Coordinates of N, CA and C in Angstrom, one line a residue:
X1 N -23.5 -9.8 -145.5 CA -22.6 -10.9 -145.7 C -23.3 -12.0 -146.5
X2 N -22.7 -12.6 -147.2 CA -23.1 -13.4 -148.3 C -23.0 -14.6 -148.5
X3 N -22.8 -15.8 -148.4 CA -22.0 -17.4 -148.1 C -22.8 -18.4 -149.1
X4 N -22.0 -19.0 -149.5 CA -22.3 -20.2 -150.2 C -21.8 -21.3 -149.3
X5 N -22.8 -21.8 -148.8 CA -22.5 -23.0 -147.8 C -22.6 -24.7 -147.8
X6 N -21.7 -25.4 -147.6 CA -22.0 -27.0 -148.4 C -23.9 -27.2 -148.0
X7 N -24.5 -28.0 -148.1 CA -25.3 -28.8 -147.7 C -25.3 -29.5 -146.7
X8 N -26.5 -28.5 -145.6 CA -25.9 -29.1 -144.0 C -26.2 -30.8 -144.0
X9 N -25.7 -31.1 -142.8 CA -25.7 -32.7 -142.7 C -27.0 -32.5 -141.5
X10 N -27.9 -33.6 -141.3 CA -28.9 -33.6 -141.1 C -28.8 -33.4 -139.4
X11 N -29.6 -32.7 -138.6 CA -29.6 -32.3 -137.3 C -29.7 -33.9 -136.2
X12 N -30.2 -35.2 -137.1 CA -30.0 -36.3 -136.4 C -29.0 -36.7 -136.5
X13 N -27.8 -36.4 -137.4 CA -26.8 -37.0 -137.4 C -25.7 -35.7 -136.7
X14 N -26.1 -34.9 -136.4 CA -25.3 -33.8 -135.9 C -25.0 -34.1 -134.6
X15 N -25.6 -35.0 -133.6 CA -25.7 -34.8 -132.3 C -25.1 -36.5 -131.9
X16 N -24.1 -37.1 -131.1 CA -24.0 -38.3 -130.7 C -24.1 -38.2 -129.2
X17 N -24.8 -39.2 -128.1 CA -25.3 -39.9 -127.1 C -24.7 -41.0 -126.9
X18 N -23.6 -40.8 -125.8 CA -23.2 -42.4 -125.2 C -22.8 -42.2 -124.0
X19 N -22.8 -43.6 -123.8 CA -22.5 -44.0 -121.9 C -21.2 -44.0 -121.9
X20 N -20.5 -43.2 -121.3 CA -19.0 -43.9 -121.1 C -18.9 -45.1 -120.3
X21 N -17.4 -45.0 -120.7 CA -17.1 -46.4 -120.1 C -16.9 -46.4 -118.2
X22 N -17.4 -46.7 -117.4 CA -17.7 -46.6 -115.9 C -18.5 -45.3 -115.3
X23 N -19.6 -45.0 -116.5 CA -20.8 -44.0 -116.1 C -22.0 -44.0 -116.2
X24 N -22.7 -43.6 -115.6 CA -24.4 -44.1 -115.2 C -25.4 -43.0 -116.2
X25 N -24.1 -42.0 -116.9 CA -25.9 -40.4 -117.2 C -24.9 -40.3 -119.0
X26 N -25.8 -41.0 -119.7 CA -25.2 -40.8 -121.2 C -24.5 -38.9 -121.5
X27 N -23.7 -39.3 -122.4 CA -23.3 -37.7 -122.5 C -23.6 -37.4 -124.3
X28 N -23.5 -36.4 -124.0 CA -24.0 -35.8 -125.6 C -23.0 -34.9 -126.3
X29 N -22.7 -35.1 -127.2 CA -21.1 -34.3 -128.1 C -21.6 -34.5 -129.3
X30 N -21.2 -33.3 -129.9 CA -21.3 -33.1 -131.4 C -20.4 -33.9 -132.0
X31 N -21.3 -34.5 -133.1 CA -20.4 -35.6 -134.0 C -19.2 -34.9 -134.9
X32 N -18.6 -36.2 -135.4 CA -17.5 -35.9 -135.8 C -18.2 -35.2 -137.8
X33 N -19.0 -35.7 -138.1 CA -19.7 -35.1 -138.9 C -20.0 -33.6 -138.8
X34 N -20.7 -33.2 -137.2 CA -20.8 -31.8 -137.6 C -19.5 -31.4 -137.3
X35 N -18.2 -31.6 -136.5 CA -17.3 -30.8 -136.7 C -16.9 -30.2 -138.1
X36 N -16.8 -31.1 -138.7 CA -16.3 -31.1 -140.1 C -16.7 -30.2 -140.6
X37 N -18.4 -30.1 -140.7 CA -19.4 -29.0 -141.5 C -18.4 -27.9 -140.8
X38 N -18.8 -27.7 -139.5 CA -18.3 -26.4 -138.9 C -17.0 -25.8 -139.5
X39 N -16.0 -27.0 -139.8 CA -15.2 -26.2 -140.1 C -15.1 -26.0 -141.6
X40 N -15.9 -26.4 -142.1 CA -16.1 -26.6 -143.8 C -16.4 -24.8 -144.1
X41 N -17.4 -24.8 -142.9 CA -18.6 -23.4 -142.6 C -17.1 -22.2 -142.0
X42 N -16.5 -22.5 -141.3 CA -15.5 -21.7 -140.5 C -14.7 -21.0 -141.6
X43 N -14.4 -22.5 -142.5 CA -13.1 -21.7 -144.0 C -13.6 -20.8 -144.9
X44 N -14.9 -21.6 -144.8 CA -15.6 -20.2 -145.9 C -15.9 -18.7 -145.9
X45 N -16.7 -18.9 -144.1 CA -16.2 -17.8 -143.5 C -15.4 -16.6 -143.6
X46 N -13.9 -16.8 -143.2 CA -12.8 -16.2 -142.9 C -12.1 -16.2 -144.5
X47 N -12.2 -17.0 -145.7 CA -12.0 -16.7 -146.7 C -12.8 -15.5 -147.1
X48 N -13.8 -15.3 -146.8 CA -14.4 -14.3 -147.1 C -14.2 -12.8 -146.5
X49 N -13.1 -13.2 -145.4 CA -13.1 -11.6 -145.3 C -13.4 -11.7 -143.7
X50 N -14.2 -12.4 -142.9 CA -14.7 -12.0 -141.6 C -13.7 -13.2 -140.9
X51 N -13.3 -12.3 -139.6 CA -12.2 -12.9 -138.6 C -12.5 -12.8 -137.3
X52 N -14.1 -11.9 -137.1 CA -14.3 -11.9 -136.0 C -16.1 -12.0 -136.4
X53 N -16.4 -12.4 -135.3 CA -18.2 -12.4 -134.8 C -18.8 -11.4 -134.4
X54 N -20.1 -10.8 -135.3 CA -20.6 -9.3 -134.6 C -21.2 -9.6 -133.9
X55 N -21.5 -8.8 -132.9 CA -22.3 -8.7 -131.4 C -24.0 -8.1 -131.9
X56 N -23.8 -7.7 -133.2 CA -25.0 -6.7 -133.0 C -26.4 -7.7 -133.5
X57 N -27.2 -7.3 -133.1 CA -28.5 -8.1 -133.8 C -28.6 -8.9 -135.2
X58 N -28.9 -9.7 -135.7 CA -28.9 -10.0 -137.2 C -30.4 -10.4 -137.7
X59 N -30.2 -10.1 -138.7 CA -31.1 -11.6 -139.7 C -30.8 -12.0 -140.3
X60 N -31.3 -13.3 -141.0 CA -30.7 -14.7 -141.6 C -31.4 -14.8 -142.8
X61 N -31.0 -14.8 -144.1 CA -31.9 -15.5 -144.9 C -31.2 -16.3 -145.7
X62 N -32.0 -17.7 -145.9 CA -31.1 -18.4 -146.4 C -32.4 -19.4 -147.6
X63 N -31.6 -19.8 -148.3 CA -32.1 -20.8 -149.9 C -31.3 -22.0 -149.9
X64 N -32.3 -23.1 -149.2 CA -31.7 -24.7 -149.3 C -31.6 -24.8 -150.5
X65 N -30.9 -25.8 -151.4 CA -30.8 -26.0 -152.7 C -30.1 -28.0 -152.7
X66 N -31.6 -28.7 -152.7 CA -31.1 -29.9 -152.3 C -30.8 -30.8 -154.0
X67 N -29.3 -32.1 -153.8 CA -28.9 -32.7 -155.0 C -29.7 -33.2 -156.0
X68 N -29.4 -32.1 -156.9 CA -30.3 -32.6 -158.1 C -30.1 -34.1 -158.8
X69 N -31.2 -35.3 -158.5 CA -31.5 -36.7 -159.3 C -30.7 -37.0 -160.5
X70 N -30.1 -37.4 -160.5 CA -29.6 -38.0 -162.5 C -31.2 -37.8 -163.1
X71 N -32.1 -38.4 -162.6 CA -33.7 -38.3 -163.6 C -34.2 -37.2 -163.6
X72 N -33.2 -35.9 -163.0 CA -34.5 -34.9 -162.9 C -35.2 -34.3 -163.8
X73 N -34.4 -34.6 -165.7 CA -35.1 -34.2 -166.6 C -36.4 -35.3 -166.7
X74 N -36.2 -36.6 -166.6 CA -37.8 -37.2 -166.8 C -38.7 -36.8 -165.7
X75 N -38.0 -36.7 -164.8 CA -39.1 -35.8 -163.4 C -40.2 -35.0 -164.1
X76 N -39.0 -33.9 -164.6 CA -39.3 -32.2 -165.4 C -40.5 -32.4 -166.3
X77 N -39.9 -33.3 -167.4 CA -41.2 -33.8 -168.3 C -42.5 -34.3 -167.9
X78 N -42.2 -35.0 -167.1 CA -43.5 -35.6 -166.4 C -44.4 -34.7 -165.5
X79 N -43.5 -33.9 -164.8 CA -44.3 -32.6 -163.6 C -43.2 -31.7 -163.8
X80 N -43.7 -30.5 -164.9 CA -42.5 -29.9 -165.1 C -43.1 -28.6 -164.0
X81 N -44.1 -28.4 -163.4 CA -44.4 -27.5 -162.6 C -44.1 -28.0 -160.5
X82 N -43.8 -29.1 -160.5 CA -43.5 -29.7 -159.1 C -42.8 -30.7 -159.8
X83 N -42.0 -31.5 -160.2 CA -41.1 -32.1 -160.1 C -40.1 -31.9 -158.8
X84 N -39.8 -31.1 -158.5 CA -38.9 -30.9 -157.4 C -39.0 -31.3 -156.2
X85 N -40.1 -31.1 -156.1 CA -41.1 -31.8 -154.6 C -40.5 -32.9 -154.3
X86 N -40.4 -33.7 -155.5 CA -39.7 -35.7 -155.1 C -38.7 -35.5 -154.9
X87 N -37.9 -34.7 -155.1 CA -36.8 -34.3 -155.0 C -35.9 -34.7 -153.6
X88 N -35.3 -35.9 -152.5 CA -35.3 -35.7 -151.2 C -34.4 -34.6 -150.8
X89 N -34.8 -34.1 -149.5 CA -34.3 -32.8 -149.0 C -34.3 -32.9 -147.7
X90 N -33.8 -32.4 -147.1 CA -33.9 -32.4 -145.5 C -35.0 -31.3 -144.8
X91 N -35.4 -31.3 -143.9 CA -36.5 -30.3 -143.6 C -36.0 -28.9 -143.6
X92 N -36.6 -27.9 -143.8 CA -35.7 -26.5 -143.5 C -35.3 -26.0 -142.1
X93 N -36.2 -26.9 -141.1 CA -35.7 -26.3 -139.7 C -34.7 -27.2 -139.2
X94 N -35.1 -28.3 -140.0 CA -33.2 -29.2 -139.8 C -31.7 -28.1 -140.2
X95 N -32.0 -27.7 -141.3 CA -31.1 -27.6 -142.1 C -31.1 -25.9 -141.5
X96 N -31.7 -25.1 -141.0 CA -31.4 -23.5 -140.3 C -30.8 -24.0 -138.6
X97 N -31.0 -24.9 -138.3 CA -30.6 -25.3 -136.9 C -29.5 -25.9 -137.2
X98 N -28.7 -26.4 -138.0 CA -27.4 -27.1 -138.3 C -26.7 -25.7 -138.8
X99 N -27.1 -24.9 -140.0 CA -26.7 -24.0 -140.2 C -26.4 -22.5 -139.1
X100 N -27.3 -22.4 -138.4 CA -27.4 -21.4 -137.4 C -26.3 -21.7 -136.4
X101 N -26.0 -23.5 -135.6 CA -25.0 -23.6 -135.2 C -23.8 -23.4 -135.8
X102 N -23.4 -24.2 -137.0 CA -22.3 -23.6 -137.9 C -21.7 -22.2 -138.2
X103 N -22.3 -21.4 -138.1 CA -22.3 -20.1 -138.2 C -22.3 -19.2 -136.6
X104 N -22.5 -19.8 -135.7 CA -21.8 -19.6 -134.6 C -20.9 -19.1 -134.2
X105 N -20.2 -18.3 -133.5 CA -18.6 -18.3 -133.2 C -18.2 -17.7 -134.4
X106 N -18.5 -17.4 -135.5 CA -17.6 -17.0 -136.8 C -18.7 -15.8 -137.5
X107 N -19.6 -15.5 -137.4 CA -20.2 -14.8 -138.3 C -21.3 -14.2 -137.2
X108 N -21.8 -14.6 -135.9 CA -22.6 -14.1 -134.5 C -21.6 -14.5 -133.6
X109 N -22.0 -14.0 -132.4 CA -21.5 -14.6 -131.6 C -22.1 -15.6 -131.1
X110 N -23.9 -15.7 -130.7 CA -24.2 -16.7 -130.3 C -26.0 -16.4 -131.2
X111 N -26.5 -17.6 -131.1 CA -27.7 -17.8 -132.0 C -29.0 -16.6 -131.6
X112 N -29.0 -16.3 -130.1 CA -29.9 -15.9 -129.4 C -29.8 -14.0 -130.3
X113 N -28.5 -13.7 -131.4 CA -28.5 -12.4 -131.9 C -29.6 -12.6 -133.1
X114 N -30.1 -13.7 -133.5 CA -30.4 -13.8 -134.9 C -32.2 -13.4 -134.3
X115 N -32.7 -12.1 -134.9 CA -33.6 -11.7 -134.4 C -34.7 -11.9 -135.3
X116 N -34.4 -12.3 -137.2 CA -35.4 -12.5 -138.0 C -34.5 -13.6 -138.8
X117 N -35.5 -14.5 -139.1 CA -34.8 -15.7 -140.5 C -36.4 -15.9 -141.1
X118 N -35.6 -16.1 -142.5 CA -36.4 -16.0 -143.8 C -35.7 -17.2 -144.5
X119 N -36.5 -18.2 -144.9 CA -36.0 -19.3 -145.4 C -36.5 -20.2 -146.4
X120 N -36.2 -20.6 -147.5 CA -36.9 -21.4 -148.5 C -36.4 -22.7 -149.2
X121 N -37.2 -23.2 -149.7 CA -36.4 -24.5 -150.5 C -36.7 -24.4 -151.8
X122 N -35.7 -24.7 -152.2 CA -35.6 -24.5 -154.1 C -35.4 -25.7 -154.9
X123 N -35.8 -25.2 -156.2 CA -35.5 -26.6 -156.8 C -34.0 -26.7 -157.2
X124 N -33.6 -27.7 -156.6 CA -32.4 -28.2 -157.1 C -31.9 -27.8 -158.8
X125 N -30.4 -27.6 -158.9 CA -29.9 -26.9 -159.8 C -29.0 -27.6 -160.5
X126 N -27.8 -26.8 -161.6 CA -26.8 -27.5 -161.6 C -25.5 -26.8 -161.0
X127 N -25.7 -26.2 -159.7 CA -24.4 -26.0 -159.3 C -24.3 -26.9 -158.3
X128 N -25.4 -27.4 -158.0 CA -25.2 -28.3 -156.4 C -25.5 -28.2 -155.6
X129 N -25.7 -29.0 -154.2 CA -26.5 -28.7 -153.4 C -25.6 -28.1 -152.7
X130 N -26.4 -27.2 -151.8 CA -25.8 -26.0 -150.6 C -27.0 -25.2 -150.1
X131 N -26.6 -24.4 -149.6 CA -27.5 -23.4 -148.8 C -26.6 -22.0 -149.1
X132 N -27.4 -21.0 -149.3 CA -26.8 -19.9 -149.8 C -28.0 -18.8 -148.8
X133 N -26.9 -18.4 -148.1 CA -27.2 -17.6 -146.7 C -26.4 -16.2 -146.9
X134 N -27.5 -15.3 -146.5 CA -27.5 -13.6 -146.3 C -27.8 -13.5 -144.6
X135 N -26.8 -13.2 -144.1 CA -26.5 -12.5 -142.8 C -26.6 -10.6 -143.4
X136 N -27.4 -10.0 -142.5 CA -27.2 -8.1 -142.3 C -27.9 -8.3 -141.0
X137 N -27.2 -7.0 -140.6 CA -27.8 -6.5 -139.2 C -29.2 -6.4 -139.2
X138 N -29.7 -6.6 -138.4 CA -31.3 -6.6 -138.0 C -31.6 -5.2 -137.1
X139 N -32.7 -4.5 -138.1 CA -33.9 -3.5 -137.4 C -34.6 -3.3 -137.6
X140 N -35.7 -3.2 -137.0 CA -36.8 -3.2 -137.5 C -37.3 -2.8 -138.9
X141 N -37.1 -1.7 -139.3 CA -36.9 -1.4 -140.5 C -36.6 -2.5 -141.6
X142 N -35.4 -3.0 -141.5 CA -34.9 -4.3 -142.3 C -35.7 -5.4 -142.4
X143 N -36.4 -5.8 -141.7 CA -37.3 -7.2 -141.3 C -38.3 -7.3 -142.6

């Protein structure tokens, strides 16, 4: 399975912490940010074809691809071999931990099937930023 995925939102902004109102132990709920991804993640999904979550083992490989600068040609010229590096990006275990949740419920059933991930960061392009993720069953063999 194959997905072009927006550009996760960062794993600090994924998570909100508050006291209600006449309670002593803060509670924790996913922001209204990651809903959104999730369901950004959910349509793409099911546009693709999958309606249900497999049970069986997986692995993950996925290619961050963070917004390429208006300067990124004077970058290029100046460090045309790392230019990309300045490039800001979110970390990759941010961005497989937002992603891995997103992908939840719709493409695994639960994170604990994902048995191998393979993960990299690229230099920003001109299609935009996203994350472009390969789900297949996991065997040893496959790894």
């Amino acid at each position: 399975m194959n997905f072009v995925l927006p550009y996760p939102i960062s794993a600090n902004r994924y998570w909100r912490t508050y006291l209600p109102k006449g309670h002593r132990v803060p509670v924790t709920t996913v922001s209204k940010e990651a809903i959104e991804y999730k369901r950004a993640v959910q349509w793409i999904v099911t546009s693709a074809g999958i309606h249900r979550p497999t049970d069986d083992l997986v692995a993950v490989d996925f290619a961050l691809y963070p917004k390429r600068p208006k300067d990124w040609a004077k970058r290029m010229r100046k460090d045309p071999k790392d230019w990309h590096r300045t490039v800001q990006c979110i970390d990759l275990d941010n961005a497989q931990k937002v992603m891995l949740d997103a992908l939840k419920g719709f493409v695994f059933t639960d994170d604990d099937q994902v048995f191998f991930i393979c993960g990299k960061r690229c230099a920003p392009d001109e299609k935009g930023p996203r994350i472009e993720v390969v789900v297949r069953r996991y065997s040893d063999e496959t790894a």
